[in-house]
XYZ file of C-alpha atoms in Angstrom:
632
model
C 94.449 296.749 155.962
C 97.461 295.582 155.069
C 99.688 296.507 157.904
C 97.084 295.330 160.361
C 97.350 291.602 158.036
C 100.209 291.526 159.060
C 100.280 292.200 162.799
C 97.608 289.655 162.699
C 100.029 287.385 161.126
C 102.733 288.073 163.499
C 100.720 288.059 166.961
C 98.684 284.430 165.662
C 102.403 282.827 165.321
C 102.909 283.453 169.210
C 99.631 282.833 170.534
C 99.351 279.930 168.243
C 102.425 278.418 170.265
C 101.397 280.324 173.798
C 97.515 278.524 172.728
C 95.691 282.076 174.752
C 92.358 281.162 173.639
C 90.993 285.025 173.533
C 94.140 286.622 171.927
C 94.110 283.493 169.524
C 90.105 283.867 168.918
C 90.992 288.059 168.262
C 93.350 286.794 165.605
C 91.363 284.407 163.876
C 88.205 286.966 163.892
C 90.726 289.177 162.414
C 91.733 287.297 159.421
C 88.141 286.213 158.795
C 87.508 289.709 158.198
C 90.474 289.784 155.867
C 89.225 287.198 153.940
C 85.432 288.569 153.692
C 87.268 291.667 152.577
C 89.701 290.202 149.496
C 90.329 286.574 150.002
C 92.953 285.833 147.069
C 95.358 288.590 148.179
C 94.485 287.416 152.148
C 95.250 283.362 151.216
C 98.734 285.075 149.238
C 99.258 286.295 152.850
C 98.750 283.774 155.206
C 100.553 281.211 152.480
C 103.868 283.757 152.281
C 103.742 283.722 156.467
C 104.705 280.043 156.334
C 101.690 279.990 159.030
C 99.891 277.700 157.361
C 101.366 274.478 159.000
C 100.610 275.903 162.625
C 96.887 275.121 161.569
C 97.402 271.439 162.110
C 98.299 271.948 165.792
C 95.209 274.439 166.124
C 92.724 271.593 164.741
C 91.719 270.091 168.182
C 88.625 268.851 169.124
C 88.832 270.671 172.882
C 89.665 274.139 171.761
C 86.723 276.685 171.388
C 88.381 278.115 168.514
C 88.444 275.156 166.680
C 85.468 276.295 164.242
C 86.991 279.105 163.270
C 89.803 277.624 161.880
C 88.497 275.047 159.898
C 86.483 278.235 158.455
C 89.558 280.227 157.592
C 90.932 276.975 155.986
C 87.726 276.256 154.154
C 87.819 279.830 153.445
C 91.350 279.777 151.713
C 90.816 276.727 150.213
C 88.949 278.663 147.559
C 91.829 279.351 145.713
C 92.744 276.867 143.437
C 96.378 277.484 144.583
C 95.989 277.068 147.842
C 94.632 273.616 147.924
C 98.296 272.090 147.627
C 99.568 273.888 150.452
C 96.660 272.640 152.397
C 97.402 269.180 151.777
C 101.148 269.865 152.194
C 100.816 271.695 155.348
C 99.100 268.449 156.588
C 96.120 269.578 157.430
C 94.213 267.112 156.533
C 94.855 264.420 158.693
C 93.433 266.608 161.776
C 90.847 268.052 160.041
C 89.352 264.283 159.411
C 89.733 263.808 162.797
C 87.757 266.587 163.204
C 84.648 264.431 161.777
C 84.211 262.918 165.097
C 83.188 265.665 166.922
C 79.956 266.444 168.401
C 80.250 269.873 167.949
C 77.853 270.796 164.842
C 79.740 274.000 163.969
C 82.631 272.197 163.915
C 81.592 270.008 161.725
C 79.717 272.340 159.453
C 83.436 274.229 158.789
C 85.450 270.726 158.866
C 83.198 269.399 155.988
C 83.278 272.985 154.342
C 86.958 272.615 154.588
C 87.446 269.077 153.549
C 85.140 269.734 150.876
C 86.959 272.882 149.007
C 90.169 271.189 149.543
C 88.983 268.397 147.556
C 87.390 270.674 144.664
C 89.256 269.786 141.236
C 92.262 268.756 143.432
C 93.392 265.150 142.795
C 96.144 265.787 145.918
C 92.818 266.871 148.406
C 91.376 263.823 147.498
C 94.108 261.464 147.364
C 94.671 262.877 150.811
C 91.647 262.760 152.519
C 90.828 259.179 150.505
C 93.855 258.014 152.925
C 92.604 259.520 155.901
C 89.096 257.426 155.565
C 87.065 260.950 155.293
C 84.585 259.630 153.275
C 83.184 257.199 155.096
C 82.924 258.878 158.355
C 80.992 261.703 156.117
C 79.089 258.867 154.652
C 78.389 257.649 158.413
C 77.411 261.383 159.387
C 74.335 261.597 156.459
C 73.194 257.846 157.755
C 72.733 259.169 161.521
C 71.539 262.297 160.386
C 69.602 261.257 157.685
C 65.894 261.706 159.377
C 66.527 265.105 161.347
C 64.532 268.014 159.774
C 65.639 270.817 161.221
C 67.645 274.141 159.104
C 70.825 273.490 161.002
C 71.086 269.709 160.399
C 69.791 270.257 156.540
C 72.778 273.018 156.550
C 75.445 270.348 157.844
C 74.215 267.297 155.037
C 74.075 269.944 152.303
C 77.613 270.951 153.202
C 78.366 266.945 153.324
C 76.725 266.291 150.173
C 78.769 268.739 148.780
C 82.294 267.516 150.279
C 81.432 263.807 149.187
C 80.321 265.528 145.436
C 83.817 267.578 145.442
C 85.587 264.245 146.492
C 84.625 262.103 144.017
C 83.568 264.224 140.934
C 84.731 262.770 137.559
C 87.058 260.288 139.519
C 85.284 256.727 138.864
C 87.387 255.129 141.696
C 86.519 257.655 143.771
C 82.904 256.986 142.757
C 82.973 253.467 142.711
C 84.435 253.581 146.353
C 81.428 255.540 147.602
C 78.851 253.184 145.857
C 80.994 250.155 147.161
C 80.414 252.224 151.193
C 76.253 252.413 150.340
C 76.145 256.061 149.855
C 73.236 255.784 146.894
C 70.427 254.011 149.604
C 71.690 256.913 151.623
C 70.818 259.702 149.656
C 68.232 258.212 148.040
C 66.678 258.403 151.163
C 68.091 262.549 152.189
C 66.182 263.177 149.146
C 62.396 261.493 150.445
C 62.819 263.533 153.286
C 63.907 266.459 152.440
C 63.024 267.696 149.389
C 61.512 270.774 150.720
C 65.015 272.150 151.108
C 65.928 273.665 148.266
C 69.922 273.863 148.599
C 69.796 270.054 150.196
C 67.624 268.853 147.085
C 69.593 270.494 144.320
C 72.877 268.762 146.007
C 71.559 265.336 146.379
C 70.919 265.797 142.621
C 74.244 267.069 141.146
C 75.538 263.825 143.361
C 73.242 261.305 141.359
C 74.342 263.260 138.247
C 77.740 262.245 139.362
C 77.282 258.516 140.438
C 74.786 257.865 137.696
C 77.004 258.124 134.870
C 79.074 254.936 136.714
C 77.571 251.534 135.709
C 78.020 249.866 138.959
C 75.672 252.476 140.518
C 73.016 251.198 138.340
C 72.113 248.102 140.548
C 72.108 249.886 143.519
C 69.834 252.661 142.246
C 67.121 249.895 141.377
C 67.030 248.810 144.656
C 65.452 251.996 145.814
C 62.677 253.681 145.163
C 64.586 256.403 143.235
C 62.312 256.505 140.347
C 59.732 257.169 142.480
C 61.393 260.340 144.657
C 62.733 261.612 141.059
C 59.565 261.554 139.786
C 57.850 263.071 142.461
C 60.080 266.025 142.550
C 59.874 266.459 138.644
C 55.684 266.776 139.260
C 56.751 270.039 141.564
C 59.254 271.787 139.492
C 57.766 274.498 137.488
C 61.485 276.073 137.126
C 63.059 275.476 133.957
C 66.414 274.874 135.178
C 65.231 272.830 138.382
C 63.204 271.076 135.838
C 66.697 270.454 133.949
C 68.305 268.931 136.617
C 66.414 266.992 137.347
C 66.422 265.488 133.299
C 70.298 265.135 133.564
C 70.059 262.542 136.793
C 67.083 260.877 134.914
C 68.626 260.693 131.479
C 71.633 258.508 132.962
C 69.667 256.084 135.191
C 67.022 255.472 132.110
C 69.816 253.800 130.662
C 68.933 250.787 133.049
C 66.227 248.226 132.152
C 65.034 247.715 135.514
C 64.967 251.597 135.932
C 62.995 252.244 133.228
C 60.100 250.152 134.039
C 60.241 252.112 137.271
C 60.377 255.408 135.958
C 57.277 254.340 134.033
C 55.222 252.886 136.771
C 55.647 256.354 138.657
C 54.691 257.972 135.630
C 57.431 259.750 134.523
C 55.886 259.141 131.043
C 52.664 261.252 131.468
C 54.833 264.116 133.235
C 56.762 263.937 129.538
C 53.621 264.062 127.714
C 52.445 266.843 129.335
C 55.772 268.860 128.853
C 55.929 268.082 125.114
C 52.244 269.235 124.797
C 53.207 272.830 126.628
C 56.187 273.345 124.603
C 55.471 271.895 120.906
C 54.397 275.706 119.605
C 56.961 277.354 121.574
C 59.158 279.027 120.314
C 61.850 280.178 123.003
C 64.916 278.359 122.840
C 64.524 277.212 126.506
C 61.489 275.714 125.933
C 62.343 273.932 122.256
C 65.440 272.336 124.362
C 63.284 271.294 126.675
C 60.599 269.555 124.295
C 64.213 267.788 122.678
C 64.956 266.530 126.362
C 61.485 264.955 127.352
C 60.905 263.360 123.905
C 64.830 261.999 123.720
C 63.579 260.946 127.204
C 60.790 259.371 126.205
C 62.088 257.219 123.370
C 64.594 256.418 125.857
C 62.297 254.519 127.952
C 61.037 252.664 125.053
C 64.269 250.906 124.828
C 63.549 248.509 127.699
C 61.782 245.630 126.649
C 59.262 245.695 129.658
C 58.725 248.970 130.129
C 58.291 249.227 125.955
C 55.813 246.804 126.007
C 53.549 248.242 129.049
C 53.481 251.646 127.405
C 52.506 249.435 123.886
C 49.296 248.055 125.751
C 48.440 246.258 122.341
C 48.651 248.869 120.533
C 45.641 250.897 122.318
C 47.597 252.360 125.141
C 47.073 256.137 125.509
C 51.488 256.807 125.407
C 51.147 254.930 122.009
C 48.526 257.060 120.505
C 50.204 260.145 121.555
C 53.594 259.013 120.196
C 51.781 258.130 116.636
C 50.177 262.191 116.771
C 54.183 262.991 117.040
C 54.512 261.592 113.343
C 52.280 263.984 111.484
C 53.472 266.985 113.056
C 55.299 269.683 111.659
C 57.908 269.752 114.403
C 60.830 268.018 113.336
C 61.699 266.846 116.607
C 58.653 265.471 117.686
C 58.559 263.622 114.062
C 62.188 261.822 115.038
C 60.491 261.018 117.898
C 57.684 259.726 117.178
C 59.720 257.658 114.417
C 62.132 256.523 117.042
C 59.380 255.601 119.272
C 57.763 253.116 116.530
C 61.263 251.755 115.838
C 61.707 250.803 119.160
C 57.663 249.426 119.601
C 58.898 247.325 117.071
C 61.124 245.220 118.933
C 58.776 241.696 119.032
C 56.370 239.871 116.142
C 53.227 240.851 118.125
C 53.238 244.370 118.007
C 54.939 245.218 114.583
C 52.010 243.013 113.555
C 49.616 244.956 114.830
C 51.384 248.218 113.480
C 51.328 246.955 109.836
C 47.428 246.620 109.929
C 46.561 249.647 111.609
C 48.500 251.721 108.957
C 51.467 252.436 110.740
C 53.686 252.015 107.702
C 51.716 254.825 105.414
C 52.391 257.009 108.030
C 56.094 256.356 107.864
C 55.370 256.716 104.264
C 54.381 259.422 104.426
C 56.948 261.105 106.812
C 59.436 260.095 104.216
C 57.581 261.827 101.463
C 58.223 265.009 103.599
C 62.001 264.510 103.696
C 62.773 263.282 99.954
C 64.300 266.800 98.590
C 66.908 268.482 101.402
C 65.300 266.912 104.192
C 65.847 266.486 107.669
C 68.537 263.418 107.996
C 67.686 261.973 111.540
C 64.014 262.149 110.603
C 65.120 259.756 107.483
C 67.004 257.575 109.140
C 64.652 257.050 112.319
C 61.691 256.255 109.623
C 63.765 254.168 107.676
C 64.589 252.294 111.082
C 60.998 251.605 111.805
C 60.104 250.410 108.744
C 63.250 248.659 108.522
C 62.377 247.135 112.039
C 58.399 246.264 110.945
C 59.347 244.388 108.006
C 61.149 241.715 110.387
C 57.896 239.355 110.864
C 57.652 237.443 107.740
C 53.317 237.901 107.497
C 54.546 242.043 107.111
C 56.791 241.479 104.091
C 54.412 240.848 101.413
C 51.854 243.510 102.880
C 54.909 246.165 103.116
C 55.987 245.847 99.375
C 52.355 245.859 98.353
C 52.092 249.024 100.476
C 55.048 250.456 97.689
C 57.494 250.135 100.572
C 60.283 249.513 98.344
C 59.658 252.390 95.703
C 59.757 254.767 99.110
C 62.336 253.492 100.508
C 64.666 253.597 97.037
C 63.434 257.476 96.636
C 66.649 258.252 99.086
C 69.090 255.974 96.673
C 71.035 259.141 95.979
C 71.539 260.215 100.052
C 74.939 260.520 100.220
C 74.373 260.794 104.408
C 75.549 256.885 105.863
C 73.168 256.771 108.260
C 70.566 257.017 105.822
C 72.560 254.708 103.341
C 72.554 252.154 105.964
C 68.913 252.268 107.322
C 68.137 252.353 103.535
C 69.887 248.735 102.865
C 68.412 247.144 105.962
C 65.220 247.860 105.377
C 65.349 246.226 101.452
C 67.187 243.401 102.790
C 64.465 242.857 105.228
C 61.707 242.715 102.661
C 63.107 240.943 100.225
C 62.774 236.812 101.335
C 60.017 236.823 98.299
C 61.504 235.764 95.134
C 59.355 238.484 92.953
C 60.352 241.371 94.710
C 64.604 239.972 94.966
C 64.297 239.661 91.355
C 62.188 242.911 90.712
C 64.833 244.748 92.977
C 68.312 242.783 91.361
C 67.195 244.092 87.819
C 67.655 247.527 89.075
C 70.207 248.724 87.398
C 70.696 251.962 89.398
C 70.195 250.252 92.112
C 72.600 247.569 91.792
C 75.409 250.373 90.637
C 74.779 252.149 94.075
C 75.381 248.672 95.963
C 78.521 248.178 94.029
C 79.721 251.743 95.068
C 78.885 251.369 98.803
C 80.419 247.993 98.477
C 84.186 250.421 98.633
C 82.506 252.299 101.240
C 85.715 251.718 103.661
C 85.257 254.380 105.919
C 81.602 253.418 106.587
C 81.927 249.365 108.023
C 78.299 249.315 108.670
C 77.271 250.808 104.531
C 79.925 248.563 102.722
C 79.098 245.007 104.871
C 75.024 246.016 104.135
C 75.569 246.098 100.622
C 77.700 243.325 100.527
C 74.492 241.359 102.336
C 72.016 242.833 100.238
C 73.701 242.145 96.576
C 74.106 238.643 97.942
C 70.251 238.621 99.420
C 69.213 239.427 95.764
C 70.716 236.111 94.148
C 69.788 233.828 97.027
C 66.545 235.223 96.908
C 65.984 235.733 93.347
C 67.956 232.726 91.630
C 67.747 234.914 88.947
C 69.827 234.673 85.739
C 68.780 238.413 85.136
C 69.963 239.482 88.402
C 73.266 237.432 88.450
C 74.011 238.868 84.777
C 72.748 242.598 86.089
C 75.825 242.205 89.429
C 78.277 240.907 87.188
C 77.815 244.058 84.819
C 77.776 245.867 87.297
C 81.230 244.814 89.235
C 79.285 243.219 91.995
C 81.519 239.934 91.820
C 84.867 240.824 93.566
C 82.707 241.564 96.368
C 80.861 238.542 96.709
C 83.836 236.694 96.732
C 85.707 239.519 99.217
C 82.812 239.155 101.509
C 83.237 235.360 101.350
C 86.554 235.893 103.825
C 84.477 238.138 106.361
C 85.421 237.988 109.954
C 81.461 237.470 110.315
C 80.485 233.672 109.825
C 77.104 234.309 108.779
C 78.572 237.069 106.002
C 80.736 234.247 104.575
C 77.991 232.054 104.462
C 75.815 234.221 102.895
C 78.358 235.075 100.138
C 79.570 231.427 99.505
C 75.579 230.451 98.741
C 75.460 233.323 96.439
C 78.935 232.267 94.665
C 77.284 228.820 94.311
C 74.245 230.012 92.648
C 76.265 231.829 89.993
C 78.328 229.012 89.955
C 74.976 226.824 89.289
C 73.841 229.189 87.118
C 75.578 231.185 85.018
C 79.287 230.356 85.668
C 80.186 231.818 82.026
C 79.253 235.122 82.224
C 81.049 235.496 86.083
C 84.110 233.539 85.322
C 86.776 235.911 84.590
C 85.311 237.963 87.197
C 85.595 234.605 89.809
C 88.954 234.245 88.266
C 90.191 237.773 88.745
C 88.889 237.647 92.502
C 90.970 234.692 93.194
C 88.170 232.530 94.264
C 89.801 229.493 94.102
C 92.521 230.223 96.253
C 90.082 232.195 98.930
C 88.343 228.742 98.785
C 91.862 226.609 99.284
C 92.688 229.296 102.030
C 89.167 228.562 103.757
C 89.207 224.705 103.713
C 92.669 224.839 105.062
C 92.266 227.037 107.780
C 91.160 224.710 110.951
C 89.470 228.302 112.445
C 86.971 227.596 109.846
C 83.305 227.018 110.839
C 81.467 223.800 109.924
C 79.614 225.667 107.700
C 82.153 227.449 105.723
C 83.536 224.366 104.819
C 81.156 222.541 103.713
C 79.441 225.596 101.295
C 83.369 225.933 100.081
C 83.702 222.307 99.280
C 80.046 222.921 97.357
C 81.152 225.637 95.511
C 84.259 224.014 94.087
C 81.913 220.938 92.962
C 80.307 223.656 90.924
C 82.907 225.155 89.716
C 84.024 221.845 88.223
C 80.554 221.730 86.874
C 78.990 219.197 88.910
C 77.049 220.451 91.367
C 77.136 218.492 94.278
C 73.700 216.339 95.306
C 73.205 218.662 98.761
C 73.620 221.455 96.190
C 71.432 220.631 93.599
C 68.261 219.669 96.170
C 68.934 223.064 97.771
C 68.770 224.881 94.078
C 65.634 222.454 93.712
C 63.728 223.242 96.475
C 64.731 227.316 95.449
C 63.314 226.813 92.238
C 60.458 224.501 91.379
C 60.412 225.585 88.215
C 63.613 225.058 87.361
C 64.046 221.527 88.416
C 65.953 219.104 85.786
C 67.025 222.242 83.517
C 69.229 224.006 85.351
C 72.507 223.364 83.102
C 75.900 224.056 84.370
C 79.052 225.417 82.305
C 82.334 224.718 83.156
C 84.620 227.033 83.834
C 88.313 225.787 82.077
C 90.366 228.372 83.583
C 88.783 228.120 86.921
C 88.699 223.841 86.582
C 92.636 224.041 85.856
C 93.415 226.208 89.245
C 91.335 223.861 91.481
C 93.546 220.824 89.776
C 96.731 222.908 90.545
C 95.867 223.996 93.845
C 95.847 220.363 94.793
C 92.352 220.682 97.030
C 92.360 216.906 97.119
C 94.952 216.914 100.020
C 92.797 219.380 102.246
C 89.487 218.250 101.425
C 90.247 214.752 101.823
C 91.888 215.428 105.249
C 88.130 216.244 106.327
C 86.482 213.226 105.499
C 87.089 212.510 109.133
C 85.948 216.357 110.284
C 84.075 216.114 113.662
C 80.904 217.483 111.899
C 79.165 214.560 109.898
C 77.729 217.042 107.018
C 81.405 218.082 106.569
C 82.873 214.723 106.206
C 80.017 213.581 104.193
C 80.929 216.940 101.891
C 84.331 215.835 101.597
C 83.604 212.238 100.860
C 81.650 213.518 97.779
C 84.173 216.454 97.060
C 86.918 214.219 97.025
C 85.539 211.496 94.665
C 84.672 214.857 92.139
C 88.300 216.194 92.301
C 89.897 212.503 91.501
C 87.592 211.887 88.026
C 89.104 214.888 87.230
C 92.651 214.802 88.258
């Protein structure tokens, strides 16, 4: 075998030059064979001959033997370490050329060639990028797009597969074929011929590949992609076909427009169906499977319009199977079905409609399930609905009568941050009524938990939550009880911390807070205050021109009450908070803090924005400044 290698070898260098088309055809048959036999040890061969560059001058379009050696190129190609060579034998060039022909066979083994060259080889594709293969190949599948026949479907699969090679986890690459229209294009290959097995599953693993690219998105709404994709999910009864198809859908779900189209062809009842097979399976392939359509399916529910069809006011037939998912006893179908609510609950209307037809017990209830070493996901998803149905202000009242709050504070000791998070959200949400603020900032424990998560550095979303929350609770409340229960607690330093957020509406929230303490009960929270350095956070604020409106004019509030006179803006807003407090609440003044505004000098900022572009500002600072100079 080897000997007659190379003699092959040997003779195909002179007929090569001598171009004798039946000694050179003899040749070529030859190392074909070699190749079938043991095609690393055959490539090592033909690479240590140094024969490899007479390939480029054997690559013409005349010459009957043409075919044959693209195929011994596409053959060695293979090899990962023959793919270099290729290029640097410059072989590609001519073999682009190649794409021109007529000749089908020719350009079944140029395309084969092309397309191994390119495999996992960023020189193949740099190289034939240059050339301008791709869009001839592109060119090829538009021209060739409607013929049905095996040897056509042969050549596009074999294109599919060079343009799939060529571009594969290269976004330029990619971005270059979307930019030349290849989506419409194959979008199309895959209406027509989806009875072809090999053509199908390559058209597929190339949608995998463009789909992940958000510029494809666009240009897969404007076909009727949804539509083919859904068509040949309805006649996959293979598990792995079946999967494939899930990993080009997953991607182009992502899409708003797509999703909506996905649903209209009714992707969402094949889903249903597979969910309803599989839920008392249990063979691994077929629990993945169930996790794939239902992750699906809450997918879908993301888009607003598509969300909202499946909804159908709340008596839609998708909706009522999502709500069975709740009360199973498959953990994945309860995430699901908990994710699913979350995301119904998107607008007034329907989270409405889900508070009075009991949507929240159920939650409740799923909860209940998870209290002691429970499922985390399922936690947090619940805690997300709820979290997301206690938005509309008519739920709030119904929620905490429903014992929301006591379920909700059940998972106080999760030391999970998802959950922590969810679990702050949702209390913040439901408590804009006064009773349950103040019910909620008497909780000791409570309180003590928000203080911890308040250090929670490593978790942004826990620590700024609890921040938000602690500060809900005395806007909400105007509670001495509750201010008293935060300063025992070490709530303070936060409140004042969170009052130099990078968020505006954070700072805002804090500086009301600080104001009502201020208001109050200044005297228990002043060394606190003091310790914080709230006075010079506040000189540091009114100085900075970066500043909102709004932070300026709550700062230049709070120092009025910290030199115990509360400003009149202030005192309305503390009214109109608490009826029953008008004309007694009494303010203290703080000595310690009153000396550090006067040393700070705050009169030279604050009178600076009497003439602030903003008219509540300047009026702020009119009445700010006349309280700083009885003083000074």
């Amino acid at each position: 075998m080897a000997d007659n290698l190379s003699d092959t070898l040997k003779k195909l260098k002179i007929t090569a030059v001598d171009r004798t088309d039946d000694s050179l055809e003899g040749c070529l048959d030859c190392l074909l064979q070699a190749l079938a036999q043991n095609n690393m040890e055959t490539s090592e061969k033909i690479q240590g001959s140094g024969i490899l560059q007479l390939f480029a001058s054997l690559l013409v379009p005349q010459s009957s033997c043409t075919a044959k050696v693209a195929n011994i190129i596409a053959e060695i190609a293979k090899n990962e370490f023959m793919r270099i060579p290729c290029v640097d034998a410059g072989l590609i060039s001519p073999l682009v050329q190649l794409l021109n022909s007529k000749d089908q066979e020719v350009l079944l083994q140029t395309g084969r060639a092309l397309g191994n060259i390119c495999y996992d080889s960023h020189e193949g594709r740099s190289a034939v990028d240059q050339a301008g293969g791709a869009q001839i190949v592109i060119d090829h599948l538009r021209s060739l797009c409607s013929k049905t026949d095996p040897a056509n479907e042969k050549l596009l699969t074999v294109f599919c597969g060079m343009l799939m090679n060529y571009s594969n986890e290269n976004d330029s690459l990619q971005a270059q074929l979307i930019n030349m229209g290849v989506i419409p294009t194959l979008v199309k290959l895959l209406g027509i011929h989806c009875q072809n097995a090999a053509l199908t599953e390559m058209c597929l693993v190339a949608f995998g590949n463009l789909a992940e690219l958000e510029s494809s998105k666009e240009q897969f709404a404007s076909t009727n992609i949804a539509e083919e994709l859904v068509k040949l999910f309805k006649k996959q009864i293979d598990h792995d076909k079946r999967e494939m198809v899930f990993e080009v859908l997953a991607p182009l779900a992502e899409n708003d427009a797509i999703k909506l189209q996905l649903v209209e062809a009714g992707l969402v009842e094949c889903l249903l169906e597979i969910v309803q097979q599989k839920v008392d399976s249990d063979k691994e392939e077929d629990i993945a499977e169930l996790k794939t359509a239902s992750d699906l399916m809450v997918l879908l529910l993301l888009g607003d319009e598509s969300m909202q069809k499946l909804f159908e006011g709340g008596k839609g037939n998708v909706f009522q199977r999502v709500l069975s998912w709740i009360p199973s006893n498959n953990h994945q179908l309860q995430l699901a079905g908990a994710l699913a609510i979350a995301n119904f609950a998107r607008n007034d209307g329907n989270c409405i409609h889900m508070v009075d037809n009991g949507i929240v017990e159920k939650l409740m209830d799923l909860l209940d399930r998870h209290v002691e070493d429970g499922n985390v996901t399922v936690q947090h998803a619940a805690l997300s609905a709820l979290r997301n149905l206690a938005i509309p202000v008519i739920n709030k009242a119904k929620m905490l009568s429903a014992g929301v709050t006591e379920a909700v504070l059940k998972f106080l000791k999760s030391e999970m941050p998802p959950v922590q998070f969810k679990l702050l959200g949702t209390l913040r949400m439901l408590i804009d009524a006064q009773e349950a603020a103040e019910q909620l900032g008497k909780n000791v424990k409570l309180v003590e938990r928000l203080v911890e998560w308040c250090e929670a550095k490593d978790h942004a979303g826990v620590m700024g939550e609890s921040n938000r929350l602690l500060s809900a609770l005395i806007r909400h409340s105007k509670s001495k009880d509750v201010i008293k229960t935060i300063v025992q607690s070490g709530g303070i330093k936060h409140l004042v911390t969170m009052a130099t957020s990078e968020h505006v509406i954070m700072q805002n929230e804090a500086l009301v807070a600080l104001a009502l303490i201020a208001a109050l009960e200044l005297g228990t929270a002043e060394k606190d205050l003091e310790s914080a350095k709230l006075v010079q956070i506040l000189h540091t604020l009114l100085a900075d021109e970066r500043s909102a409106p709004e932070i300026k004019y709550n700062s230049m509030v709070l120092i009025c009450a910290l030199m115990g006179s509360v400003a009149s803006a202030l005192l309305k807003e503390l009214e109109a908070w608490n009826p029953w407090a008008r004309g007694s609440i009494s303010l203290d003044v703080a000595e310690s803090l009153h000396k550090e505004v006067q040393d700070l000098a705050f009169l030279d900022v604050v009178s600076k924005l009497r003439s602030h572009e903003n008219k509540s500002v300047a009026q702020q600072a009119s009445l700010t400044e006349q309280r700083l100079a009885v003083e000074s």
